[in-house]
GROMACS .gro file of C-alpha atoms in nm:
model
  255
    1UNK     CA    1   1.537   3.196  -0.768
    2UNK     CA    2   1.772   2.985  -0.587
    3UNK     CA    3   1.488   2.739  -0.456
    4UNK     CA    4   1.355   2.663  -0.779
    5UNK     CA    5   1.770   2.625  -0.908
    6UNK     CA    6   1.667   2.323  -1.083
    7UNK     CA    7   1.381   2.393  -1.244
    8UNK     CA    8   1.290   2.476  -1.561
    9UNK     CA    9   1.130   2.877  -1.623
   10UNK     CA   10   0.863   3.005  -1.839
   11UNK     CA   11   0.699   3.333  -1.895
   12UNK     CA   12   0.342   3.262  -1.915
   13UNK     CA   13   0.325   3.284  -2.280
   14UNK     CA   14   0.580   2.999  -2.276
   15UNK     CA   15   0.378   2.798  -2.061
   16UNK     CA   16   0.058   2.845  -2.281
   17UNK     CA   17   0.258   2.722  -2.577
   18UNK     CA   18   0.405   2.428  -2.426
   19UNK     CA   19   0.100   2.324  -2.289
   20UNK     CA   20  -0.125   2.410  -2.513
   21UNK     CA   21  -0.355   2.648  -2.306
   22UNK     CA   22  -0.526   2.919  -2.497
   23UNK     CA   23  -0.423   3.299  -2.335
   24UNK     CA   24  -0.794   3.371  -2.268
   25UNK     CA   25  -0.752   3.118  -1.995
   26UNK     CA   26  -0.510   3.316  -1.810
   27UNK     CA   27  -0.759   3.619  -1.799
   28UNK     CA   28  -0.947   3.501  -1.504
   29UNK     CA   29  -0.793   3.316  -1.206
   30UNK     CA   30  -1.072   3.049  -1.180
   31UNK     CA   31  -0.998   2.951  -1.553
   32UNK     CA   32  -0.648   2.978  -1.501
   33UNK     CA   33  -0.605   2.740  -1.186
   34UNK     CA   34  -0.814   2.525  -1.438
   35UNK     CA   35  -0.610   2.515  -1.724
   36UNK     CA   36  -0.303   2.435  -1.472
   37UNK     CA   37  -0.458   2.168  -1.297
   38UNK     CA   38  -0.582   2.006  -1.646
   39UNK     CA   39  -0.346   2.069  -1.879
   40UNK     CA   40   0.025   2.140  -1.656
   41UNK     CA   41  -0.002   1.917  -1.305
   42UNK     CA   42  -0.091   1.542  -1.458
   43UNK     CA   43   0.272   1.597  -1.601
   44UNK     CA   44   0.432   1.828  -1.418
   45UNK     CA   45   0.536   2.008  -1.059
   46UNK     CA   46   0.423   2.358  -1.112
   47UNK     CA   47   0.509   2.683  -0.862
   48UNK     CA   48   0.393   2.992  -0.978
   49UNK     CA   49   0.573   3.313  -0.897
   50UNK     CA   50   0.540   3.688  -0.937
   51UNK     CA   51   0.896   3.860  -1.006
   52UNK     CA   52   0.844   4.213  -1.017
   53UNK     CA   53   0.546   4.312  -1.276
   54UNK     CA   54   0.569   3.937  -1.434
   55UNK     CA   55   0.432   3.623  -1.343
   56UNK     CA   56   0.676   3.307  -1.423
   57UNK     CA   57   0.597   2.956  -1.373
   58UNK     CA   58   0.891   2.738  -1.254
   59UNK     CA   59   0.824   2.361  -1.375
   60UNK     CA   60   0.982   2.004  -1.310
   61UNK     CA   61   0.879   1.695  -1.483
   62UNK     CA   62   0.703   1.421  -1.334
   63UNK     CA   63   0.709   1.183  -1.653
   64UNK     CA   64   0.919   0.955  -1.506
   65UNK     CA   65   0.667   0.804  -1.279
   66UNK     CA   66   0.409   0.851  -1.475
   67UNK     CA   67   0.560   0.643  -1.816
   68UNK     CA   68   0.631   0.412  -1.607
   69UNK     CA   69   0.307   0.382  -1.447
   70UNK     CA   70   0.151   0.365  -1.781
   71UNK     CA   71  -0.211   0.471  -1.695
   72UNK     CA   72  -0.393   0.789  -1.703
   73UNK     CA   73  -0.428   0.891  -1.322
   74UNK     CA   74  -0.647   1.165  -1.433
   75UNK     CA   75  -0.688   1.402  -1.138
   76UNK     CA   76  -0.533   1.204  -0.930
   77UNK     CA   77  -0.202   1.314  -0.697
   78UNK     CA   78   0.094   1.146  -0.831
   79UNK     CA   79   0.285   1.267  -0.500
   80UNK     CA   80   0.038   1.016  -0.356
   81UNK     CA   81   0.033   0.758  -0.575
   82UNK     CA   82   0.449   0.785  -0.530
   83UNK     CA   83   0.426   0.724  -0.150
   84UNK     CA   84   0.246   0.494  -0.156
   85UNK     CA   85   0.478   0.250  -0.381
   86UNK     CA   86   0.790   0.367  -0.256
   87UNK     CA   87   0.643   0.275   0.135
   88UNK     CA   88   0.560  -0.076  -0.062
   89UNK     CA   89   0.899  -0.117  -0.221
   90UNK     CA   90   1.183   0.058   0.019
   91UNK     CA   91   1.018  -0.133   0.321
   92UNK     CA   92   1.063   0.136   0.544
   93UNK     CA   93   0.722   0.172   0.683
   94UNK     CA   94   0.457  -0.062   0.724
   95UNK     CA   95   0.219  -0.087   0.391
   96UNK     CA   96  -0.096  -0.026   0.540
   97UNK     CA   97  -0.341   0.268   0.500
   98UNK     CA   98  -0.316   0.459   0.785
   99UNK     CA   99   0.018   0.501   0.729
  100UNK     CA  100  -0.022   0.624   0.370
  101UNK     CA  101  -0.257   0.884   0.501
  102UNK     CA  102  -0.027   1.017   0.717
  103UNK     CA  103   0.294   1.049   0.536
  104UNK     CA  104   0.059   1.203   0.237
  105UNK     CA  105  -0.132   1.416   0.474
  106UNK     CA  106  -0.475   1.316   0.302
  107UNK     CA  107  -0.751   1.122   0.479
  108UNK     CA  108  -0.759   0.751   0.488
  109UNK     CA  109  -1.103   0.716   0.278
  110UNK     CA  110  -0.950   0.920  -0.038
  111UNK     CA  111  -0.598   0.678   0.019
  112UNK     CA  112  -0.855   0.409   0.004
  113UNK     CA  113  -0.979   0.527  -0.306
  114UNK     CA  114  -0.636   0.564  -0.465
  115UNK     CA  115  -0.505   0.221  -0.349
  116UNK     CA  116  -0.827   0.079  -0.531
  117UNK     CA  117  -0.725   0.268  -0.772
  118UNK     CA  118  -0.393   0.078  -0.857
  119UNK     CA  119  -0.537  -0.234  -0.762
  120UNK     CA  120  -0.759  -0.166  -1.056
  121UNK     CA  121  -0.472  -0.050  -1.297
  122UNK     CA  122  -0.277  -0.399  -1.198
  123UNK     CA  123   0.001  -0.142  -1.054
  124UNK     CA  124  -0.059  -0.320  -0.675
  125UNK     CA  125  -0.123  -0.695  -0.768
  126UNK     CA  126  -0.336  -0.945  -0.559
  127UNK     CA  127  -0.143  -1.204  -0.343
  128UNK     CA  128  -0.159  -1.552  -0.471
  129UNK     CA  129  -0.390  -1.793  -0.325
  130UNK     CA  130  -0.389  -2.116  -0.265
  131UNK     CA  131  -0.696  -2.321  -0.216
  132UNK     CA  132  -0.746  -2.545   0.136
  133UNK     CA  133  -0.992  -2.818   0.222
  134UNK     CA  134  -1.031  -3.003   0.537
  135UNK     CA  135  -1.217  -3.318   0.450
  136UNK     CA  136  -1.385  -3.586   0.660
  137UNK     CA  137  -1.114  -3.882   0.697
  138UNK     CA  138  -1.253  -4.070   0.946
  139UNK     CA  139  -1.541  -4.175   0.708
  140UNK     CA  140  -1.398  -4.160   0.406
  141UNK     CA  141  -1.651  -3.966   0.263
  142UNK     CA  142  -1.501  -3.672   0.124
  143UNK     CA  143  -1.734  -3.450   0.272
  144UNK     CA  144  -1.561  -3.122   0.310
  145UNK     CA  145  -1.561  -2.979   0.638
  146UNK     CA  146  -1.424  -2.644   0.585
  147UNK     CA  147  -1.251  -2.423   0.288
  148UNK     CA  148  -1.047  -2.154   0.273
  149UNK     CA  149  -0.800  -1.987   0.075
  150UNK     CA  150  -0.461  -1.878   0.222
  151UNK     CA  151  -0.251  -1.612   0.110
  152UNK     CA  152   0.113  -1.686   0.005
  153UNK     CA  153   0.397  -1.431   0.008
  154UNK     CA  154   0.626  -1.265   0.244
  155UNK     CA  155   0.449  -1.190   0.611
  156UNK     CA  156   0.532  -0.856   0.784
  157UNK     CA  157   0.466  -0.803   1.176
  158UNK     CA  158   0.424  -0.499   1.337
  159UNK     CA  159   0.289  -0.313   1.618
  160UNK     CA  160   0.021  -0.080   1.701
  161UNK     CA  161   0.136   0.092   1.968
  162UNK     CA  162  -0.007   0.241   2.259
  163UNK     CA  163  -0.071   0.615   2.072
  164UNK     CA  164  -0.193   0.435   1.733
  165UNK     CA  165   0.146   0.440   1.546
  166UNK     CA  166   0.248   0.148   1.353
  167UNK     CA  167   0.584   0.044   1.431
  168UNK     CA  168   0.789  -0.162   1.181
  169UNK     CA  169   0.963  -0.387   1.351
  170UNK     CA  170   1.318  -0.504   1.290
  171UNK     CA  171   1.361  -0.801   1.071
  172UNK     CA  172   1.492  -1.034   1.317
  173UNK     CA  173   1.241  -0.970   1.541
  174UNK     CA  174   0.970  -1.030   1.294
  175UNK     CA  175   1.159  -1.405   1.213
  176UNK     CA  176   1.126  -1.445   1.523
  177UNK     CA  177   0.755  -1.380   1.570
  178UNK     CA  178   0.663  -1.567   1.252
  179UNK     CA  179   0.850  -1.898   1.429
  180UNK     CA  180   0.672  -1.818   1.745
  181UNK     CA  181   0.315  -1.804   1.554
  182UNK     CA  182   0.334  -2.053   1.291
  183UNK     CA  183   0.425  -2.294   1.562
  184UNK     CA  184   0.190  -2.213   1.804
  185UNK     CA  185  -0.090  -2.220   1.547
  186UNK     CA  186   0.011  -2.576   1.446
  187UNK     CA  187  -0.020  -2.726   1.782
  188UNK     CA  188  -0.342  -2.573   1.843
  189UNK     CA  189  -0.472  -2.656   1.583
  190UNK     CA  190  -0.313  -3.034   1.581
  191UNK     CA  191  -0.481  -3.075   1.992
  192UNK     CA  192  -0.795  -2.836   1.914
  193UNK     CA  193  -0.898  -2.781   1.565
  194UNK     CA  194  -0.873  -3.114   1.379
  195UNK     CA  195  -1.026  -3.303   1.653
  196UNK     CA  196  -1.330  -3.073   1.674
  197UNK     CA  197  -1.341  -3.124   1.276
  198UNK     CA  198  -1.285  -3.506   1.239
  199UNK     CA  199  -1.401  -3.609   1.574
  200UNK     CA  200  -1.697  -3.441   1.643
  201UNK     CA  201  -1.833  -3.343   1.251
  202UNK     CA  202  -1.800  -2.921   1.327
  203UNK     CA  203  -1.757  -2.768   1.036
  204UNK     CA  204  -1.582  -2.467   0.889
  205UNK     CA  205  -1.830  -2.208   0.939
  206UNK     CA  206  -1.891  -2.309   1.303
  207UNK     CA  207  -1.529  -2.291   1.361
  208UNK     CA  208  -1.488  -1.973   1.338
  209UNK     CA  209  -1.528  -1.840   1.671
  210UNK     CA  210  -1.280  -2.112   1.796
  211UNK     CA  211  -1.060  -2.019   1.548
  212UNK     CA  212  -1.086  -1.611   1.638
  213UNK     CA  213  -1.015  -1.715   2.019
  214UNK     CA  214  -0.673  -1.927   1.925
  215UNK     CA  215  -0.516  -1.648   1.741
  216UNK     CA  216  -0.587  -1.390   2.009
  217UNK     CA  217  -0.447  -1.602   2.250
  218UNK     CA  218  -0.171  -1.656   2.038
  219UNK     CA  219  -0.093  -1.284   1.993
  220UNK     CA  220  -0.133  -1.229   2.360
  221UNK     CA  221   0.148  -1.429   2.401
  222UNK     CA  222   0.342  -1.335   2.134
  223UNK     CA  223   0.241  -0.943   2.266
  224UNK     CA  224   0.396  -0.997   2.646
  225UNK     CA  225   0.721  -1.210   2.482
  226UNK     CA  226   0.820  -0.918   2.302
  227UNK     CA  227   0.705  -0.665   2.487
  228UNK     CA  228   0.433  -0.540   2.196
  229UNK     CA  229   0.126  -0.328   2.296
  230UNK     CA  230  -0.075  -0.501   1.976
  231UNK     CA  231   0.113  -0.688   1.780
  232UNK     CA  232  -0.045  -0.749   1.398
  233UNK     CA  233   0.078  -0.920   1.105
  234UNK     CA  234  -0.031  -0.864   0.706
  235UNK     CA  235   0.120  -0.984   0.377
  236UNK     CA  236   0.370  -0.767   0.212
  237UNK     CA  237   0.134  -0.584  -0.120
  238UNK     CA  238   0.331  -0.672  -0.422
  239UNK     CA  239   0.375  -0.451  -0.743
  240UNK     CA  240   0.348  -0.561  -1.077
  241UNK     CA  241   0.673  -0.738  -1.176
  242UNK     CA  242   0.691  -0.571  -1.502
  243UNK     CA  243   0.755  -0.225  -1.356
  244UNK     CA  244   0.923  -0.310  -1.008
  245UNK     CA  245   1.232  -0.307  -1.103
  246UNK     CA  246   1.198   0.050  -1.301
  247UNK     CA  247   0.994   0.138  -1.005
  248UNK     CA  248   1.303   0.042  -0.756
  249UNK     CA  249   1.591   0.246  -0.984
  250UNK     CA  250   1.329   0.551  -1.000
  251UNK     CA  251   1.302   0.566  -0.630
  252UNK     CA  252   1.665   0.528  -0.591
  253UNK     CA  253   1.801   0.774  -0.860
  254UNK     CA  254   1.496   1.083  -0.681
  255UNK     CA  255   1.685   1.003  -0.359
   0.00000   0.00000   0.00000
C-alpha cells in the first residue's frame, strides 16, 4: 500500500516468528492486541491491515530512540517520550507540561508521570544549584538570615496568553526581558530587601511575602513594556550530556 511505502510487511506468521509470539495468540483478538502491545510496540510502529482474505502487519522500527535512550520504557509511549525531548532540544516550544500534553494529545497528569519518569532514568537531568546565604554583617555574627538555592542555566521567558497558550517568545525579546528583570530585581532588592535583612533582623522565612510582592510588581511591568498578557520565565530542562548529541542528529535525520 502506498501509505505504508516504507515499511516493512509481514504475513502474520512472519510477525509471530520475528517476534516471538506463539500462533495461539492470534486466535482471539483480546490475546492478540496483547501479544502486539507486549511483544511488537516497545520496538516497533505497528498498522495492521486486512488485504483481501489476509491480514498483514506493516512495521517500522523505533530502535533508534529507544538504544539510545537505553532504558526499558515498558508500556510506556515512545511517541511521547519523543515529544517531549525533541520540544526540550529543537527549542521550538516552550518545555513545560501543558504543552507536552497538547502536542501528545494525552492529559497533563499521565505527561507528569512520564516526565518523572525520565527524571528518574537520568534522561532529563536536574539543574545545578548553587547554594546562597544572607548573613548578619552588621554584627558580625554569622547568623544566617536566609538560605536558598538558585538554579543556574539558560532562562526562557514566555507568555501565557489571554486563551491559555504559551507563547515562545523570540530570542531577542527574551534578552531583553532577562536585562529588564535581573536589573530590576537588584535594585529592589539593594533599597528593600537587604535593609529589611541587615537593618531590621527579618529573616528569610518572613521575607517571603515581600519577596512574592517584588516579583509581581516586577512582571507587571515587564507585562505592559512588552505588551505580554502574563509573562513567566523557567529554566531551560537539560538532557543528559551523554546522549544529547545522538539525541540532536536523531531528531534531525526523522525530519
Amino acid at each position: 500500500m502506498e501509505q505504508y511505502k516504507d515499511w516493512e510487511k509481514l504475513s502474520t506468521k512472519e510477525l509471530c516468528v520475528r517476534f516471538s509470539i506463539g500462533p495461539s495468540a492470534f486466535k482471539r483478538k483480546q490475546q492478540r492486541e496483547a501479544a502486539l502491545k507486549r511483544k511488537v510496540e516497545p520496538t516497533h510502529y505497528y498498522h495492521e491491515v486486512k488485504e483481501g482474505k489476509s491480514n498483514f502487519y506493516y512495521i517500522q522500527p523505533k530502535d533508534g530512540l529507544i538504544s539510545i535512550l537505553n532504558c526499558n520504557i515498558g508500556k510506556r509511549d515512545i511517541d511521547v517520550i519523543e515529544t517531549i525531548l525533541k520540544v526540550i532540544i529543537q527549542r521550538k516550544h516552550v518545555p513545560v507540561q501543558p504543552v507536552y500534553a497538547q502536542l501528545t494529545g494525552i492529559t497533563q497528569s499521565a505527561i507528569s508521570g512520564y516526565v518523572r519518569f525520565l527524571e528518574k532514568s537520568n534522561i532529563i537531568i536536574p539543574p545545578v544549584t548553587i547554594p546562597q546565604y544572607v548573613l548578619d554583617e552588621k554584627e558580625e555574627t554569622g547568623e544566617i538570615y536566609s538560605y536558598r538555592e538558585r538554579k543556574e542555566g539558560h532562562r526562557i521567558y514566555y507568555d501565557i496568553t489571554a486563551d491559555g497558550s504559551h507563547k515562545l517568545l523570540e530570542e531577542d525579546t527574551q534578552a531583553q526581558i532577562h536585562d529588564m528583570y535581573t536589573k530590576n530585581w537588584g535594585f529592589e532588592y539593594a533599597t528593600q530587601v537587604y535593609p529589611l535583612q541587615q537593618e531590621y533582623r527579618i529573616k528569610g522565612q518572613d521575607l517571603k511575602g515581600v519577596l512574592g510582592n517584588i516579583d509581581r510588581l516586577i512582571w507587571q511591568k515587564i507585562n505592559k513594556t512588552f505588551g505580554l498578557d502574563n509573562g513567566q520565565r523557567i529554566v531551560q530542562p537539560e538532557i543528559n550530556p551523554d546522549i544529547v548529541k545522538e539525541l540532536a542528529e536523531h531528531f534531525k535525520q526523522a525530519n
